[in-house]
CSV table of C-alpha atoms and ligand atoms in Angstrom, one decimal:
chain,number,residue,atom,x,y,z
A,1,VAL,CA,-0.1,-0.1,-0.2
A,2,HIS,CA,1.3,3.6,-0.4
A,3,VAL,CA,0.2,7.0,-0.8
A,4,SER,CA,0.4,8.6,-4.6
A,5,VAL,CA,-2.5,10.4,-5.2
A,6,SER,CA,-5.3,12.0,-3.2
A,7,ASN,CA,-8.1,13.1,-5.1
A,8,GLN,CA,-11.9,13.3,-4.8
A,9,ALA,CA,-13.6,10.6,-3.5
A,10,GLN,CA,-16.7,9.1,-2.1
A,11,GLY,CA,-17.3,7.1,1.1
A,12,PRO,CA,-16.7,3.5,0.9
A,13,THR,CA,-19.1,0.9,1.8
A,14,ALA,CA,-18.1,-1.8,4.6
A,15,ALA,CA,-18.2,-4.6,2.1
A,16,SER,CA,-15.6,-2.9,-0.5
A,17,VAL,CA,-13.2,-2.1,2.9
A,18,ARG,CA,-13.6,-5.7,3.5
A,19,GLN,CA,-13.0,-6.9,-0.1
A,20,LEU,CA,-9.9,-4.4,0.0
A,21,TYR,CA,-8.4,-5.6,3.1
A,22,ASP,CA,-8.6,-9.2,2.0
A,23,SER,CA,-7.2,-8.6,-1.2
A,24,MET,CA,-3.8,-7.6,0.6
A,25,ALA,CA,-3.6,-9.7,3.9
A,26,GLU,CA,-0.7,-11.8,2.5
A,27,THR,CA,1.4,-8.2,2.3
A,28,TYR,CA,-0.2,-6.2,4.6
A,29,ASP,CA,2.6,-6.8,7.4
A,30,ASN,CA,5.4,-5.8,4.6
A,31,ILE,CA,5.7,-2.4,6.7
A,32,ASP,CA,9.2,-1.9,6.9
A,33,GLU,CA,9.3,-1.9,3.1
A,34,GLU,CA,8.2,1.8,2.5
A,35,ALA,CA,9.6,4.8,4.9
A,36,PHE,CA,5.5,5.8,5.1
A,37,TYR,CA,4.6,3.0,6.7
A,38,ALA,CA,7.9,2.3,9.1
A,39,ASN,CA,7.8,6.0,10.4
A,40,GLN,CA,4.0,5.1,11.0
A,41,TYR,CA,4.4,2.0,12.6
A,42,ARG,CA,7.3,3.2,14.5
A,43,VAL,CA,5.4,6.0,16.2
A,44,TYR,CA,2.3,3.7,17.1
A,45,ARG,CA,4.9,1.4,18.6
A,46,ARG,CA,6.3,4.2,20.9
A,47,HIS,CA,2.7,5.5,21.2
A,48,LEU,CA,1.4,2.2,22.8
A,49,SER,CA,4.6,1.9,24.9
A,50,SER,CA,3.8,5.5,26.5
A,51,HIS,CA,0.4,4.6,27.2
A,52,ARG,CA,0.5,1.1,28.7
A,53,ALA,CA,-0.5,2.3,32.3
A,54,CYS,CA,-3.9,3.3,31.0
A,55,LEU,CA,-4.1,0.1,28.7
A,56,LYS,CA,-4.7,-2.5,31.5
A,57,GLY,CA,-8.0,-4.9,32.5
A,58,ARG,CA,-10.2,-5.6,29.4
A,59,LEU,CA,-9.3,-4.0,26.5
A,60,LEU,CA,-10.7,-3.4,22.8
A,61,ASP,CA,-8.5,-3.3,19.9
A,62,LEU,CA,-10.9,-1.6,17.2
A,63,GLY,CA,-9.9,-2.5,13.6
A,64,CYS,CA,-7.4,-4.7,14.8
A,65,GLY,CA,-5.9,-5.8,11.1
A,66,THR,CA,-3.3,-8.5,11.5
A,67,GLY,CA,-3.1,-8.0,15.3
A,68,LEU,CA,0.1,-6.0,15.6
A,69,GLN,CA,-1.2,-3.9,18.4
A,70,THR,CA,-3.4,-6.7,19.6
A,71,ALA,CA,-0.6,-9.0,20.3
A,72,ALA,CA,1.5,-5.9,21.9
A,73,VAL,CA,-1.0,-4.7,24.4
A,74,ALA,CA,-2.2,-8.7,25.3
A,75,ALA,CA,1.4,-8.3,27.3
A,76,THR,CA,0.1,-6.1,29.8
A,77,ALA,CA,-3.7,-6.0,29.4
A,78,ARG,CA,-5.8,-9.0,31.5
A,79,GLU,CA,-7.7,-9.9,28.2
A,80,VAL,CA,-7.6,-8.4,24.7
A,81,VAL,CA,-10.8,-8.3,22.2
A,82,GLY,CA,-9.8,-7.9,18.4
A,83,VAL,CA,-12.4,-6.7,16.0
A,84,ASP,CA,-11.8,-6.2,12.5
A,85,LEU,CA,-14.4,-6.3,9.1
A,86,SER,CA,-11.7,-8.5,7.2
A,87,PRO,CA,-11.9,-12.2,8.1
A,88,ASP,CA,-8.4,-12.3,6.0
A,89,LEU,CA,-6.6,-10.3,8.0
A,90,LEU,CA,-8.2,-11.5,10.8
A,91,ASN,CA,-6.8,-14.7,10.5
A,92,LYS,CA,-3.5,-13.1,10.3
A,93,ALA,CA,-4.2,-11.7,13.5
A,94,ALA,CA,-5.0,-15.2,14.6
A,95,ASN,CA,-1.3,-16.6,13.4
A,96,ARG,CA,0.2,-13.9,15.4
A,97,CYS,CA,-1.6,-14.1,18.3
A,98,ARG,CA,-1.5,-17.9,18.8
A,99,GLY,CA,-0.4,-19.3,22.1
A,100,LEU,CA,-1.8,-15.7,23.6
A,101,ALA,CA,-4.5,-17.4,26.1
A,102,ASN,CA,-5.7,-13.7,26.8
A,103,VAL,CA,-6.6,-12.6,23.2
A,104,GLU,CA,-9.8,-13.2,21.7
A,105,LEU,CA,-10.8,-12.4,18.0
A,106,MET,CA,-14.0,-11.4,16.3
A,107,LEU,CA,-15.4,-10.3,12.4
A,108,ALA,CA,-17.4,-7.3,13.5
A,109,ASP,CA,-18.3,-3.9,12.2
A,110,ALA,CA,-17.2,-0.9,14.4
A,111,THR,CA,-20.7,0.9,13.6
A,112,GLY,CA,-22.4,-2.1,15.7
A,113,LEU,CA,-20.2,-4.0,18.4
A,114,PRO,CA,-21.3,-6.7,19.6
A,115,PHE,CA,-20.5,-5.9,23.6
A,116,ALA,CA,-22.1,-5.0,26.5
A,117,ASP,CA,-22.5,-1.4,27.6
A,118,SER,CA,-19.1,-0.2,29.9
A,119,SER,CA,-17.7,-3.6,29.2
A,120,PHE,CA,-13.9,-2.7,28.8
A,121,ASP,CA,-11.6,-0.6,30.2
A,122,ALA,CA,-9.8,0.7,27.2
A,123,VAL,CA,-10.5,1.2,23.6
A,124,ILE,CA,-7.5,1.1,20.7
A,125,SER,CA,-7.5,1.8,17.3
A,126,TYR,CA,-4.7,2.7,15.4
A,127,GLY,CA,-4.2,2.7,11.7
A,128,GLU,CA,-6.9,5.6,10.5
A,129,VAL,CA,-9.8,3.0,11.4
A,130,LEU,CA,-12.2,5.5,11.9
A,131,SER,CA,-11.1,7.4,8.6
A,132,HIS,CA,-12.9,4.2,6.5
A,133,VAL,CA,-16.0,4.9,8.3
A,134,VAL,CA,-18.8,6.8,6.0
A,135,GLU,CA,-21.3,6.9,9.3
A,136,TYR,CA,-18.3,7.9,11.6
A,137,ASP,CA,-20.3,9.0,14.3
A,138,LYS,CA,-21.4,5.7,15.2
A,139,PRO,CA,-18.1,4.1,16.0
A,140,PHE,CA,-17.7,7.4,18.4
A,141,ALA,CA,-21.0,6.4,19.8
A,142,GLU,CA,-20.5,2.8,20.1
A,143,VAL,CA,-17.1,3.1,21.9
A,144,SER,CA,-18.4,5.5,24.2
A,145,ARG,CA,-21.4,3.0,25.2
A,146,VAL,CA,-18.9,-0.1,25.5
A,147,LEU,CA,-16.1,1.9,27.3
A,148,LYS,CA,-16.6,2.3,31.2
A,149,HIS,CA,-16.7,5.8,32.5
A,150,GLY,CA,-12.8,7.3,33.2
A,151,GLY,CA,-11.5,4.3,30.3
A,152,THR,CA,-9.2,5.8,27.8
A,153,PHE,CA,-10.1,5.8,23.9
A,154,ILE,CA,-7.1,6.1,21.7
A,155,PHE,CA,-7.6,6.5,17.9
A,156,SER,CA,-6.0,7.9,14.8
A,157,VAL,CA,-7.2,9.8,12.0
A,158,LEU,CA,-6.0,11.5,8.8
A,159,ASN,CA,-5.5,15.3,9.2
A,160,LYS,CA,-7.4,17.5,6.9
A,161,TRP,CA,-4.7,20.1,7.0
A,162,TYR,CA,-1.0,18.8,6.5
A,163,PHE,CA,1.8,20.4,4.8
A,164,GLY,CA,1.6,17.9,1.9
A,165,LEU,CA,-1.5,19.9,0.6
A,166,VAL,CA,0.5,22.6,-1.0
A,167,TYR,CA,1.5,19.7,-3.5
A,168,SER,CA,-1.8,19.0,-4.7
A,169,PRO,CA,-3.3,22.1,-5.7
A,170,ALA,CA,-6.8,20.2,-6.4
A,171,ASP,CA,-7.1,19.1,-2.8
A,172,ALA,CA,-6.1,22.2,-1.8
A,173,GLY,CA,-8.7,24.4,-3.6
A,174,ARG,CA,-11.6,22.1,-3.1
A,175,ALA,CA,-10.2,21.8,0.8
A,176,LEU,CA,-10.6,25.6,1.3
A,177,VAL,CA,-13.8,25.7,-0.1
A,178,THR,CA,-15.3,22.5,1.8
A,179,ALA,CA,-16.3,22.5,5.3
A,180,GLY,CA,-15.0,19.7,7.4
A,181,GLY,CA,-13.0,16.7,6.5
A,182,GLN,CA,-12.5,15.0,2.7
A,183,TRP,CA,-12.5,11.7,1.1
A,184,GLN,CA,-9.3,11.0,-0.5
A,185,MET,CA,-8.4,8.2,-2.5
A,186,TRP,CA,-5.1,6.3,-2.1
A,187,LYS,CA,-3.5,4.4,-4.9
A,188,CYS,CA,-2.4,1.0,-3.6
A,189,GLU,CA,-1.5,-2.5,-4.6
A,190,ASP,CA,-3.3,-5.9,-3.9
A,191,ASP,CA,-1.4,-9.0,-2.8
A,192,ARG,CA,-0.7,-9.7,-6.7
A,193,GLY,CA,0.5,-6.6,-7.5
A,194,HIS,CA,-2.4,-5.1,-9.2
A,195,PRO,CA,-3.6,-1.4,-8.8
A,196,THR,CA,-6.5,-0.9,-6.4
A,197,GLU,CA,-7.7,2.3,-4.3
A,198,MET,CA,-8.4,2.9,-0.7
A,199,ARG,CA,-10.9,5.5,0.5
A,200,LEU,CA,-9.9,7.4,3.3
A,201,ARG,CA,-11.5,10.3,5.4
A,202,THR,CA,-9.6,13.7,6.4
A,203,PHE,CA,-10.9,15.4,9.9
A,204,THR,CA,-10.3,19.2,10.9
A,205,LYS,CA,-9.5,19.2,14.9
A,206,ALA,CA,-12.4,21.2,14.8
A,207,GLU,CA,-14.6,18.0,13.9
A,208,ILE,CA,-12.8,15.4,16.1
A,209,ASP,CA,-13.0,17.9,19.1
A,210,ALA,CA,-16.8,18.3,18.3
A,211,LEU,CA,-17.1,14.5,17.8
A,212,VAL,CA,-15.6,13.4,21.0
A,213,THR,CA,-17.2,16.1,23.1
A,214,ARG,CA,-20.7,15.0,22.1
A,215,ASN,CA,-20.0,11.4,22.9
A,216,GLY,CA,-18.5,12.0,26.2
A,217,PHE,CA,-14.8,11.9,25.6
A,218,VAL,CA,-12.2,14.6,26.5
A,219,VAL,CA,-8.9,14.7,24.7
A,220,TYR,CA,-6.0,14.7,26.8
A,221,GLY,CA,-3.0,14.3,24.0
A,222,ARG,CA,-2.7,14.7,20.1
A,223,GLN,CA,0.7,13.2,18.5
A,224,GLY,CA,1.3,14.0,14.4
A,225,ILE,CA,2.8,11.3,12.5
A,226,HIS,CA,4.0,12.4,8.7
A,227,VAL,CA,4.6,15.9,9.7
A,228,ALA,CA,8.4,16.8,8.9
A,229,PRO,CA,8.7,14.1,5.8
A,230,THR,CA,5.2,16.4,4.0
A,231,VAL,CA,6.9,19.3,4.0
A,232,PHE,CA,8.4,17.1,0.9
A,233,PRO,CA,5.9,15.6,-1.9
A,234,MET,CA,5.1,12.3,-0.3
A,235,GLY,CA,5.3,10.5,-3.6
A,236,LEU,CA,9.1,11.5,-4.0
A,237,GLN,CA,10.1,8.6,-1.2
A,238,ARG,CA,9.3,5.9,-3.7
A,239,ARG,CA,11.5,6.8,-6.4
A,240,SER,CA,15.1,5.7,-5.0
A,241,VAL,CA,16.5,3.9,-2.1
A,242,TRP,CA,18.2,7.2,-0.8
A,243,LEU,CA,15.2,8.9,-0.9
A,244,ASP,CA,13.3,6.3,1.0
A,245,LEU,CA,16.4,6.8,3.6
A,246,VAL,CA,15.8,10.7,3.8
A,247,PHE,CA,12.2,10.1,4.4
A,248,ARG,CA,13.0,7.8,7.1
A,249,LYS,CA,15.3,10.1,8.7
A,250,LEU,CA,12.8,13.0,8.3
A,251,GLY,CA,10.3,10.7,10.3
A,252,ARG,CA,12.7,10.9,13.2
A,253,LEU,CA,12.4,14.2,13.4
A,254,ASP,CA,8.7,13.7,14.1
A,255,ASP,CA,9.6,12.0,17.5
A,256,LEU,CA,11.1,15.2,18.7
A,257,VAL,CA,8.6,17.4,17.9
A,258,ALA,CA,5.0,16.0,16.5
A,259,GLN,CA,4.0,15.7,20.4
A,260,TYR,CA,3.9,19.4,20.7
A,261,ARG,CA,1.4,22.1,19.4
A,262,PRO,CA,1.3,23.1,16.4
A,263,PHE,CA,3.3,20.2,14.9
A,264,ALA,CA,0.4,17.8,16.1
A,265,ASN,CA,-1.9,18.9,14.1
A,266,TRP,CA,0.0,19.6,10.9
A,267,GLY,CA,0.7,16.1,10.4
A,268,TYR,CA,-0.7,13.9,7.6
A,269,THR,CA,-2.1,11.8,10.9
A,270,CYS,CA,-2.8,12.3,14.1
A,271,ILE,CA,-3.3,10.3,16.9
A,272,TYR,CA,-5.8,11.1,19.7
A,273,SER,CA,-5.6,10.2,23.1
A,274,SER,CA,-8.7,10.8,25.3
A,275,ARG,CA,-10.9,9.9,28.2
A,276,ARG,CA,-14.6,8.6,28.6
A,277,SER,CA,-15.9,11.3,30.9
B,1,LIG,C1,-5.1,0.4,8.0
B,1,LIG,S1,-5.9,-0.9,9.0
B,1,LIG,C2,-5.4,-0.8,10.6
B,1,LIG,C3,-5.5,-2.2,11.1
B,1,LIG,C4,-4.5,-2.1,12.8
B,1,LIG,N1,-5.2,-1.4,13.8
B,1,LIG,C5,-3.1,-1.4,12.1
B,1,LIG,O1,-2.9,-0.7,12.6
B,1,LIG,O2,-2.2,-2.5,11.4
B,1,LIG,C6,-7.5,-0.6,9.1
B,1,LIG,C7,-8.1,-1.8,9.4
B,1,LIG,O3,-9.6,-1.0,9.8
B,1,LIG,C8,-10.6,-2.0,9.3
B,1,LIG,N2,-11.8,-1.4,9.3
B,1,LIG,C9,-12.3,-0.6,8.4
B,1,LIG,N3,-13.4,-0.2,8.7
B,1,LIG,C10,-14.1,-1.2,9.8
B,1,LIG,C11,-15.2,-1.1,10.4
B,1,LIG,N4,-16.6,-0.1,10.1
B,1,LIG,N5,-15.4,-2.0,11.1
B,1,LIG,C12,-14.4,-2.6,11.7
B,1,LIG,N6,-13.2,-2.7,11.0
B,1,LIG,C13,-13.1,-1.6,10.1
B,1,LIG,C14,-10.1,-2.5,8.2
B,1,LIG,O4,-10.6,-4.1,7.9
B,1,LIG,C15,-8.6,-2.3,8.1
B,1,LIG,O5,-8.2,-3.8,9.0
């Protein structure tokens, strides 16, 4: 998967999201092959380990994919439930979590979770899962319902405003005349190397603030990803191994700056740490 184009797009159906991820299940974990994902998942790992203290008890990994974070949090949580739309990614997660007695994996949609009210101590959702959902209010309402009061909800979404927009005048123009976030189209490849596309929604900080507030959460932290690298056109990183290396180094800069405002809000991605009030 790689970002090469962002363009006008409509949101996807749950069926198309499932089909897309099923079609890339074999290659999904090749994260280290591209600077973009190497940077992103390094930040996720650091973020997860710095939040270990709030990730205890019974945990939900919403949109767990191949279980990268599920397996990581299983070491400290009493119990972890990973849910996802894609059966093929869930199979990969099952392989990864084999032998972890406190992990359960389920096929479920974030817009209607099959869990009792207040049945989780914390919920994590890394990998811009919520940027895949057309009715994005529903997962927030569902997490609010299944999370205990005082519980932690960590999620990442794409930002509407990021440095890279200057390289995409059509997108930037549309962003300027559109209130709120937009659907973008990413060009990617399936397991057989065939071109496919992914539709992802960006959010403004104000939209996220409104969403969390109306669903009973209070944000206490924001961490940007792809802040420094997006000062250069994102497509460049795929041109040569040297440019890939430069982007990996630029990604390291994010480790230093992206937890501070205003940088957190200028990354292509932002991780929000929130608490259920
Ligand atoms: C980029 S992947 C992230 C997976 C994992 N959290 C990670 O960081 O590797 C996005 C995941 O969200 C899942 N997803 C998208 N929409 C969903 C929904 N409505 N309900 C459950 N999972 C969903 C996809 O199937 C996919 O596994």
